[in-house]
Coordinates of C-alpha atoms in Angstrom, one line a residue:
M1 CA 10.8 -32.8 -1.0
A2 CA 8.2 -34.4 -3.2
T3 CA 6.9 -34.0 -6.7
A4 CA 3.1 -34.3 -6.8
P5 CA 1.6 -37.0 -9.0
G6 CA -1.0 -34.9 -10.7
A7 CA -4.6 -35.3 -9.4
Q8 CA -5.3 -33.0 -6.4
G9 CA -7.8 -33.1 -3.6
T10 CA -9.6 -30.3 -1.9
A11 CA -7.2 -28.2 0.2
L12 CA -8.1 -26.7 3.5
P13 CA -7.8 -22.9 3.8
A14 CA -5.1 -21.7 6.1
S15 CA -6.3 -20.8 9.6
P16 CA -4.8 -18.0 11.8
A17 CA -1.8 -19.3 13.8
P18 CA -2.3 -19.6 17.6
Q19 CA -0.3 -17.1 19.6
P20 CA 2.7 -18.3 21.6
V21 CA 2.9 -18.1 25.3
R22 CA 6.0 -18.8 27.4
P23 CA 4.9 -19.3 31.0
A24 CA 7.4 -19.7 33.9
T25 CA 8.3 -23.2 34.9
G26 CA 7.5 -24.6 38.3
T27 CA 3.7 -24.2 38.1
A28 CA 1.5 -26.4 40.3
P29 CA 0.3 -29.8 38.9
L30 CA -2.6 -29.5 36.6
V31 CA -5.6 -31.8 36.0
L32 CA -7.3 -31.3 32.6
T33 CA -10.7 -32.8 32.9
G34 CA -13.9 -33.2 30.9
A35 CA -12.3 -33.7 27.5
R36 CA -12.5 -36.6 25.0
V37 CA -9.1 -38.1 25.7
V38 CA -7.6 -40.2 22.9
L39 CA -5.6 -43.1 24.4
P40 CA -4.0 -46.1 22.7
T41 CA -6.9 -48.2 23.9
G42 CA -9.5 -45.7 22.5
T43 CA -11.2 -42.5 23.3
V44 CA -12.3 -41.8 26.9
K45 CA -15.3 -39.4 27.1
D46 CA -15.2 -37.0 30.0
G47 CA -11.6 -38.1 30.6
Q48 CA -8.7 -36.4 32.3
V49 CA -5.0 -35.9 31.9
I50 CA -2.8 -35.1 35.0
V51 CA 0.3 -33.0 34.4
D52 CA 2.9 -33.0 37.1
G53 CA 6.1 -31.2 36.0
A54 CA 7.2 -32.3 32.6
R55 CA 5.4 -35.6 32.8
I56 CA 1.9 -37.1 32.7
A57 CA 1.0 -38.5 36.1
A58 CA -1.2 -41.4 37.1
S59 CA -2.8 -39.6 40.0
A60 CA -3.3 -36.0 41.1
P61 CA -1.2 -34.5 43.9
E62 CA -3.2 -32.7 46.6
N63 CA -2.0 -29.3 45.4
A64 CA -3.2 -29.9 41.8
R65 CA -5.1 -27.2 40.0
V66 CA -8.2 -28.5 38.1
S67 CA -9.3 -27.0 34.7
D68 CA -12.4 -28.1 32.9
V69 CA -11.9 -28.5 29.2
S70 CA -15.2 -30.1 28.4
G71 CA -16.2 -29.9 24.7
H72 CA -12.6 -30.4 23.6
W73 CA -10.3 -33.2 22.5
L74 CA -7.1 -34.0 24.2
V75 CA -4.6 -35.8 21.9
P76 CA -0.8 -36.5 22.1
G77 CA 1.6 -33.9 20.7
F78 CA 2.3 -34.5 17.0
V79 CA 5.5 -36.1 15.8
D80 CA 6.9 -34.9 12.5
I81 CA 9.7 -37.1 11.1
H82 CA 10.1 -35.2 7.8
N83 CA 10.2 -31.4 8.0
H84 CA 12.5 -29.0 6.2
G85 CA 11.6 -25.7 7.9
G86 CA 8.9 -23.2 8.7
G87 CA 8.3 -19.6 9.9
G88 CA 10.5 -18.3 7.1
A89 CA 13.5 -20.5 8.2
S90 CA 15.2 -23.4 6.5
F91 CA 16.7 -26.3 8.5
T92 CA 19.2 -26.8 5.7
S93 CA 20.6 -23.2 5.5
G94 CA 19.3 -21.2 8.5
T95 CA 21.3 -19.9 11.4
V96 CA 20.7 -21.5 14.8
D97 CA 18.2 -18.8 15.8
Q98 CA 16.4 -19.2 12.5
V99 CA 16.2 -23.0 12.9
L100 CA 14.8 -22.5 16.4
Q101 CA 12.2 -20.1 15.0
G102 CA 11.2 -22.7 12.5
I103 CA 10.9 -25.3 15.2
H104 CA 8.8 -23.0 17.3
T105 CA 6.5 -22.2 14.4
H106 CA 5.6 -25.9 14.1
R107 CA 5.1 -26.2 17.9
L108 CA 2.5 -23.5 17.6
H109 CA 0.6 -25.9 15.4
G110 CA 0.9 -29.0 17.7
T111 CA 4.2 -30.5 16.6
T112 CA 6.0 -31.2 19.9
T113 CA 8.6 -33.5 18.4
L114 CA 10.3 -32.8 15.1
V115 CA 13.1 -34.4 13.0
A116 CA 14.9 -31.7 11.0
S117 CA 15.3 -32.7 7.4
T118 CA 18.0 -31.4 5.0
V119 CA 17.8 -31.2 1.2
T120 CA 20.5 -32.2 -1.3
G121 CA 23.7 -30.3 -1.0
D122 CA 27.5 -30.6 -1.3
M123 CA 28.8 -33.4 1.1
D124 CA 31.0 -31.1 3.1
F125 CA 28.2 -28.6 3.5
L126 CA 25.8 -31.3 4.6
A127 CA 28.3 -32.6 7.1
Q128 CA 28.7 -29.1 8.5
R129 CA 24.9 -28.8 8.8
A130 CA 24.8 -32.1 10.6
G131 CA 27.1 -30.7 13.2
L132 CA 24.9 -27.7 13.8
L133 CA 21.7 -29.7 13.9
S134 CA 23.2 -32.4 16.1
E135 CA 23.8 -29.7 18.8
L136 CA 20.1 -28.8 18.7
A137 CA 19.3 -32.5 19.0
E138 CA 21.6 -32.8 22.0
Q139 CA 19.8 -29.8 23.6
G140 CA 16.4 -31.5 23.0
D141 CA 15.1 -28.9 20.5
I142 CA 14.8 -31.6 17.7
A143 CA 14.6 -35.3 17.8
G144 CA 17.4 -35.8 15.2
I145 CA 18.3 -35.3 11.6
H146 CA 16.9 -36.7 8.4
F147 CA 19.1 -36.5 5.3
E148 CA 16.8 -36.4 2.2
G149 CA 19.4 -36.4 -0.6
P150 CA 21.9 -36.4 -2.1
F151 CA 21.6 -40.2 -2.6
I152 CA 18.5 -40.1 -4.8
S153 CA 17.6 -40.7 -8.4
P154 CA 18.0 -38.0 -10.9
C155 CA 14.9 -39.5 -12.6
R156 CA 12.9 -38.6 -9.5
K157 CA 14.8 -35.7 -8.1
G158 CA 11.7 -33.5 -7.4
A159 CA 12.9 -30.2 -5.8
H160 CA 16.6 -31.3 -5.5
S161 CA 19.5 -29.9 -7.4
E162 CA 20.5 -32.6 -10.0
E163 CA 24.2 -31.5 -10.2
L164 CA 24.6 -32.3 -6.5
L165 CA 23.1 -35.8 -6.6
R166 CA 25.4 -38.8 -6.1
D167 CA 25.1 -42.5 -5.8
P168 CA 24.7 -43.8 -2.2
D169 CA 28.3 -44.9 -1.7
P170 CA 28.5 -46.4 1.9
A171 CA 31.6 -44.3 2.6
D172 CA 29.6 -41.1 1.9
V173 CA 26.6 -42.3 3.9
R174 CA 28.9 -43.1 6.8
K175 CA 30.4 -39.6 6.5
L176 CA 27.0 -38.0 7.2
I177 CA 26.2 -40.5 10.0
D178 CA 29.5 -39.6 11.7
A179 CA 29.0 -35.9 11.2
A180 CA 25.6 -36.2 13.0
R181 CA 27.3 -37.5 16.1
G182 CA 24.7 -40.1 16.9
K183 CA 21.7 -37.9 16.0
A184 CA 21.1 -39.2 12.5
R185 CA 17.6 -40.6 12.5
M186 CA 16.9 -41.3 8.8
V187 CA 18.4 -41.2 5.4
T188 CA 16.3 -41.3 2.2
L189 CA 17.9 -43.4 -0.6
A190 CA 17.2 -44.4 -4.1
T191 CA 18.3 -47.9 -3.2
E192 CA 18.5 -49.2 -6.8
L193 CA 21.5 -46.9 -7.4
P194 CA 25.0 -48.4 -7.1
G195 CA 25.8 -48.8 -3.4
G196 CA 22.2 -48.5 -2.4
I197 CA 21.7 -52.0 -0.8
D198 CA 25.0 -51.9 1.0
S199 CA 24.1 -48.4 2.4
V200 CA 20.8 -49.8 3.6
R201 CA 22.6 -52.5 5.5
L202 CA 25.1 -49.9 6.9
L203 CA 22.2 -47.7 8.1
A204 CA 20.5 -50.6 9.7
E205 CA 23.7 -51.6 11.5
H206 CA 24.0 -48.1 13.0
G207 CA 20.4 -47.9 14.1
V208 CA 19.5 -45.3 11.4
I209 CA 16.2 -45.6 9.4
A210 CA 16.8 -46.4 5.8
A211 CA 13.9 -44.8 3.8
V212 CA 13.1 -45.6 0.2
G213 CA 12.3 -42.5 -1.7
H214 CA 13.0 -40.3 -4.8
T215 CA 13.5 -43.6 -6.4
D216 CA 13.0 -45.2 -9.9
A217 CA 13.2 -48.7 -8.5
T218 CA 11.3 -51.7 -9.7
Y219 CA 9.1 -53.8 -7.5
E220 CA 11.9 -56.4 -7.2
Q221 CA 14.5 -53.9 -6.4
T222 CA 12.3 -52.4 -3.7
V223 CA 11.7 -55.8 -2.2
E224 CA 15.5 -56.3 -2.1
A225 CA 15.9 -53.0 -0.2
I226 CA 13.3 -54.0 2.4
E227 CA 15.0 -57.3 2.9
A228 CA 18.2 -55.5 3.5
G229 CA 16.6 -53.3 6.2
A230 CA 14.7 -50.4 4.7
T231 CA 11.7 -49.6 6.9
V232 CA 10.2 -46.3 5.6
A233 CA 8.6 -45.1 2.4
T234 CA 9.5 -41.4 1.9
H235 CA 6.3 -39.6 1.0
L236 CA 4.7 -42.6 -0.6
F237 CA 3.4 -42.1 -4.2
N238 CA 5.4 -38.9 -4.6
A239 CA 8.8 -39.0 -6.4
M240 CA 8.5 -42.6 -7.5
P241 CA 7.0 -44.6 -10.4
V242 CA 3.2 -44.9 -10.5
L243 CA 1.5 -48.2 -9.5
G244 CA 1.2 -50.2 -12.7
H245 CA -0.6 -53.5 -13.3
R246 CA 2.4 -55.1 -15.0
A247 CA 5.1 -53.1 -13.4
P248 CA 3.9 -52.4 -9.8
G249 CA 7.0 -50.6 -8.9
P250 CA 8.0 -49.5 -5.4
I251 CA 4.5 -48.5 -4.3
A252 CA 3.2 -52.1 -4.2
A253 CA 6.3 -53.4 -2.5
L254 CA 6.2 -50.7 0.2
L255 CA 2.5 -51.1 0.9
E256 CA 2.4 -54.9 1.1
D257 CA 5.3 -55.3 3.6
D258 CA 4.4 -55.1 7.3
R259 CA 7.9 -54.0 8.1
V260 CA 7.5 -50.7 6.3
T261 CA 5.9 -47.5 7.5
V262 CA 4.6 -45.2 4.8
E263 CA 4.9 -41.4 5.0
L264 CA 1.9 -39.4 3.6
I265 CA 1.7 -35.7 3.0
N266 CA -2.0 -35.0 3.7
D267 CA -2.3 -31.4 2.4
G268 CA -4.8 -31.9 -0.5
T269 CA -2.1 -31.1 -3.1
H270 CA 0.4 -34.0 -2.9
L271 CA -2.2 -36.8 -2.8
H272 CA -5.6 -37.4 -4.2
P273 CA -8.0 -38.6 -1.4
A274 CA -8.3 -42.0 -3.1
A275 CA -4.5 -42.5 -2.9
L276 CA -4.6 -41.7 0.8
E277 CA -7.5 -44.2 1.3
L278 CA -5.6 -46.8 -0.7
A279 CA -2.6 -46.4 1.6
F280 CA -4.6 -46.7 4.7
H281 CA -6.5 -49.7 3.4
H282 CA -3.5 -51.7 2.4
A283 CA -0.9 -50.6 5.1
G284 CA -3.4 -50.2 7.9
P285 CA -3.5 -47.4 10.5
G286 CA -0.5 -48.8 12.3
R287 CA 1.8 -48.3 9.4
V288 CA 1.0 -44.7 8.3
A289 CA 2.9 -41.6 9.4
F290 CA 1.6 -38.2 8.4
I291 CA 4.4 -35.8 7.7
T292 CA 4.6 -32.2 6.6
D293 CA 7.6 -32.2 4.2
A294 CA 7.3 -28.5 5.1
M295 CA 9.6 -25.8 3.7
D296 CA 10.3 -22.3 4.9
A297 CA 6.9 -20.9 4.0
A298 CA 5.0 -23.2 6.4
G299 CA 3.3 -20.9 8.9
F300 CA 4.8 -17.8 7.2
G301 CA 3.1 -17.0 3.8
D302 CA 3.4 -16.8 0.1
G303 CA 6.4 -15.4 -1.7
R304 CA 9.8 -16.3 -3.1
Y305 CA 12.1 -18.7 -1.1
M306 CA 15.4 -20.6 -1.7
L307 CA 15.4 -24.4 -1.3
G308 CA 19.1 -25.1 -1.2
P309 CA 20.3 -23.6 -4.5
L310 CA 16.8 -23.7 -6.1
E311 CA 14.3 -20.8 -6.2
V312 CA 10.8 -21.6 -5.1
E313 CA 7.6 -19.6 -5.6
V314 CA 4.8 -20.1 -3.0
A315 CA 1.4 -19.1 -4.2
D316 CA -1.9 -19.9 -2.4
G317 CA 0.0 -22.1 0.0
V318 CA 1.5 -24.3 -2.8
A319 CA 5.3 -24.3 -3.2
R320 CA 6.7 -24.9 -6.7
L321 CA 10.1 -24.5 -8.3
V322 CA 10.4 -21.4 -10.3
E323 CA 12.2 -23.3 -13.0
G324 CA 10.2 -26.4 -14.1
G325 CA 7.3 -26.1 -11.7
S326 CA 7.9 -29.2 -9.6
I327 CA 6.2 -29.1 -6.2
A328 CA 8.8 -28.2 -3.7
G329 CA 7.8 -29.6 -0.4
S330 CA 4.7 -28.2 1.3
T331 CA 3.5 -25.4 3.5
L332 CA 1.6 -27.9 5.7
T333 CA 1.5 -27.9 9.5
L334 CA 0.3 -31.1 11.2
D335 CA -2.7 -29.5 12.8
R336 CA -4.0 -28.9 9.3
A337 CA -3.2 -32.5 8.3
F338 CA -5.2 -33.7 11.4
K339 CA -8.2 -31.6 10.5
R340 CA -8.2 -32.6 6.9
A341 CA -7.9 -36.3 7.9
V342 CA -11.0 -36.3 10.1
T343 CA -13.2 -33.7 8.3
I344 CA -12.4 -34.4 4.6
D345 CA -10.8 -37.9 4.4
R346 CA -13.3 -39.2 7.1
L347 CA -10.6 -41.0 9.0
S348 CA -11.4 -41.8 12.7
V349 CA -9.8 -39.6 15.3
E350 CA -8.0 -42.6 16.7
D351 CA -6.4 -43.6 13.4
T352 CA -5.4 -40.0 12.8
V353 CA -3.8 -39.8 16.2
A354 CA -1.8 -42.9 15.5
A355 CA -0.6 -41.5 12.2
L356 CA 0.4 -38.2 13.8
S357 CA 1.8 -39.4 17.1
A358 CA 2.1 -43.1 18.0
N359 CA 3.5 -44.4 14.7
P360 CA 6.2 -41.8 14.2
A361 CA 7.2 -42.1 17.9
R362 CA 7.6 -45.9 17.4
L363 CA 9.8 -45.3 14.3
L364 CA 12.0 -43.0 16.3
G365 CA 12.3 -45.5 19.2
M366 CA 10.8 -43.0 21.5
T367 CA 7.6 -44.7 22.7
D368 CA 8.8 -44.7 26.3
T369 CA 8.6 -40.9 26.4
I370 CA 6.2 -39.6 23.6
G371 CA 3.5 -40.7 21.3
S372 CA 0.6 -41.2 23.7
L373 CA -1.0 -39.7 26.8
D374 CA 0.0 -42.6 29.1
P375 CA 1.3 -41.8 32.6
G376 CA 5.1 -41.5 32.8
K377 CA 5.5 -40.0 29.3
Y378 CA 6.3 -36.3 28.6
A379 CA 3.3 -34.0 29.0
D380 CA 3.2 -33.3 25.2
L381 CA -0.4 -32.7 24.2
V382 CA -2.7 -30.8 21.9
L383 CA -6.1 -29.4 22.9
L384 CA -8.6 -29.2 20.0
D385 CA -12.1 -27.8 19.8
D386 CA -15.0 -29.5 18.2
A387 CA -14.0 -28.2 14.8
F388 CA -10.5 -29.8 15.3
D389 CA -8.8 -26.4 15.5
V390 CA -5.9 -26.0 17.9
K391 CA -6.7 -24.2 21.2
G392 CA -3.8 -25.3 23.3
V393 CA -0.4 -26.9 22.9
M394 CA 1.7 -28.2 25.8
R395 CA 5.3 -29.5 25.5
R396 CA 6.9 -31.1 28.4
G397 CA 4.5 -29.7 30.9
E398 CA 4.6 -26.1 29.6
W399 CA 2.0 -24.3 27.4
V400 CA 3.4 -23.3 24.1
V401 CA -0.1 -22.1 23.1
D402 CA -2.0 -21.2 26.2
P403 CA -5.7 -22.0 26.1
Q404 CA -6.3 -19.4 28.9
L405 CA -7.9 -21.9 31.3
G406 CA -9.5 -20.9 34.5

């Protein structure tokens, strides 16, 4: 959960959510033809994607059904590595059914792979949540767990409860990793705190992403964390010192190192467009991952919500703590991040697809199954119209949002 830096860009209005469809499995192979298909090598005009079962196929079987989707874009399903909830449900506190509702809400908006993020809480409670979420990961509902807190700086706590924060003692970090039963994907740390560097090394040894975030680190301290194995910047710019000409802080260190992927919340509230452009220019399109940092209100609406023990007011789609006014995550869905990137930020469709699909898939070590529309991978795809609005979402060969093709 981030705290915004001040200047705000132009936000997109919320669009009506597509309606879900749950068709039966076992349908005939499908050839989607005529679309602009975005592949790792570029965009193919009048291209096609062949779906056979849960996978993308290289050639069409004889019994394949052909559907013309001319005038549309076909892009890989979106991959969100930082998401706290949606559809009125919290991944930190919701029941299993509520968590599944939150996951489904984001699928309606094109997110076919999602890492469930928790917020700061008591260690025993977080360990219990890790057990629940790991079961959903084992079932394939989520791609794993991201612990954002409690190992963060009280100076940059954002929408986290200060009394529950603690230093990143490696023993505590190990407790959460063990509770996640192999499904911990990422831990956000203020690596300048006591135990921070040792915890980064521990995470790297266990194949868990160490992310620098909610930090008050200096440039030099951040460089040390990267050398120890940190590879992600949690919502770059937010909840960290500003970039200074004499004290460049963590932002400069994270942007300059090719080993680091930077998360960006592209909702028009968390980042000024110039900050997003700066990140893309210095990190390059291969090192940016768009995230939602979504909370319960994503895809649900304005109102009062609880974020852990903290009360949040959502008004006009912006979530803020009732006490203090800090921005408390977002109500973003990744389809809106996509549309904003290409229509307001003027990024290329190809670079946007990389930030929403290929780059986060690579971070998760899942490029053999997701992140592009290559044959052999899961048939996770999003059908967009010329205005970049979602018309269809497919996950593992089944329509989540049915475009009603002929």
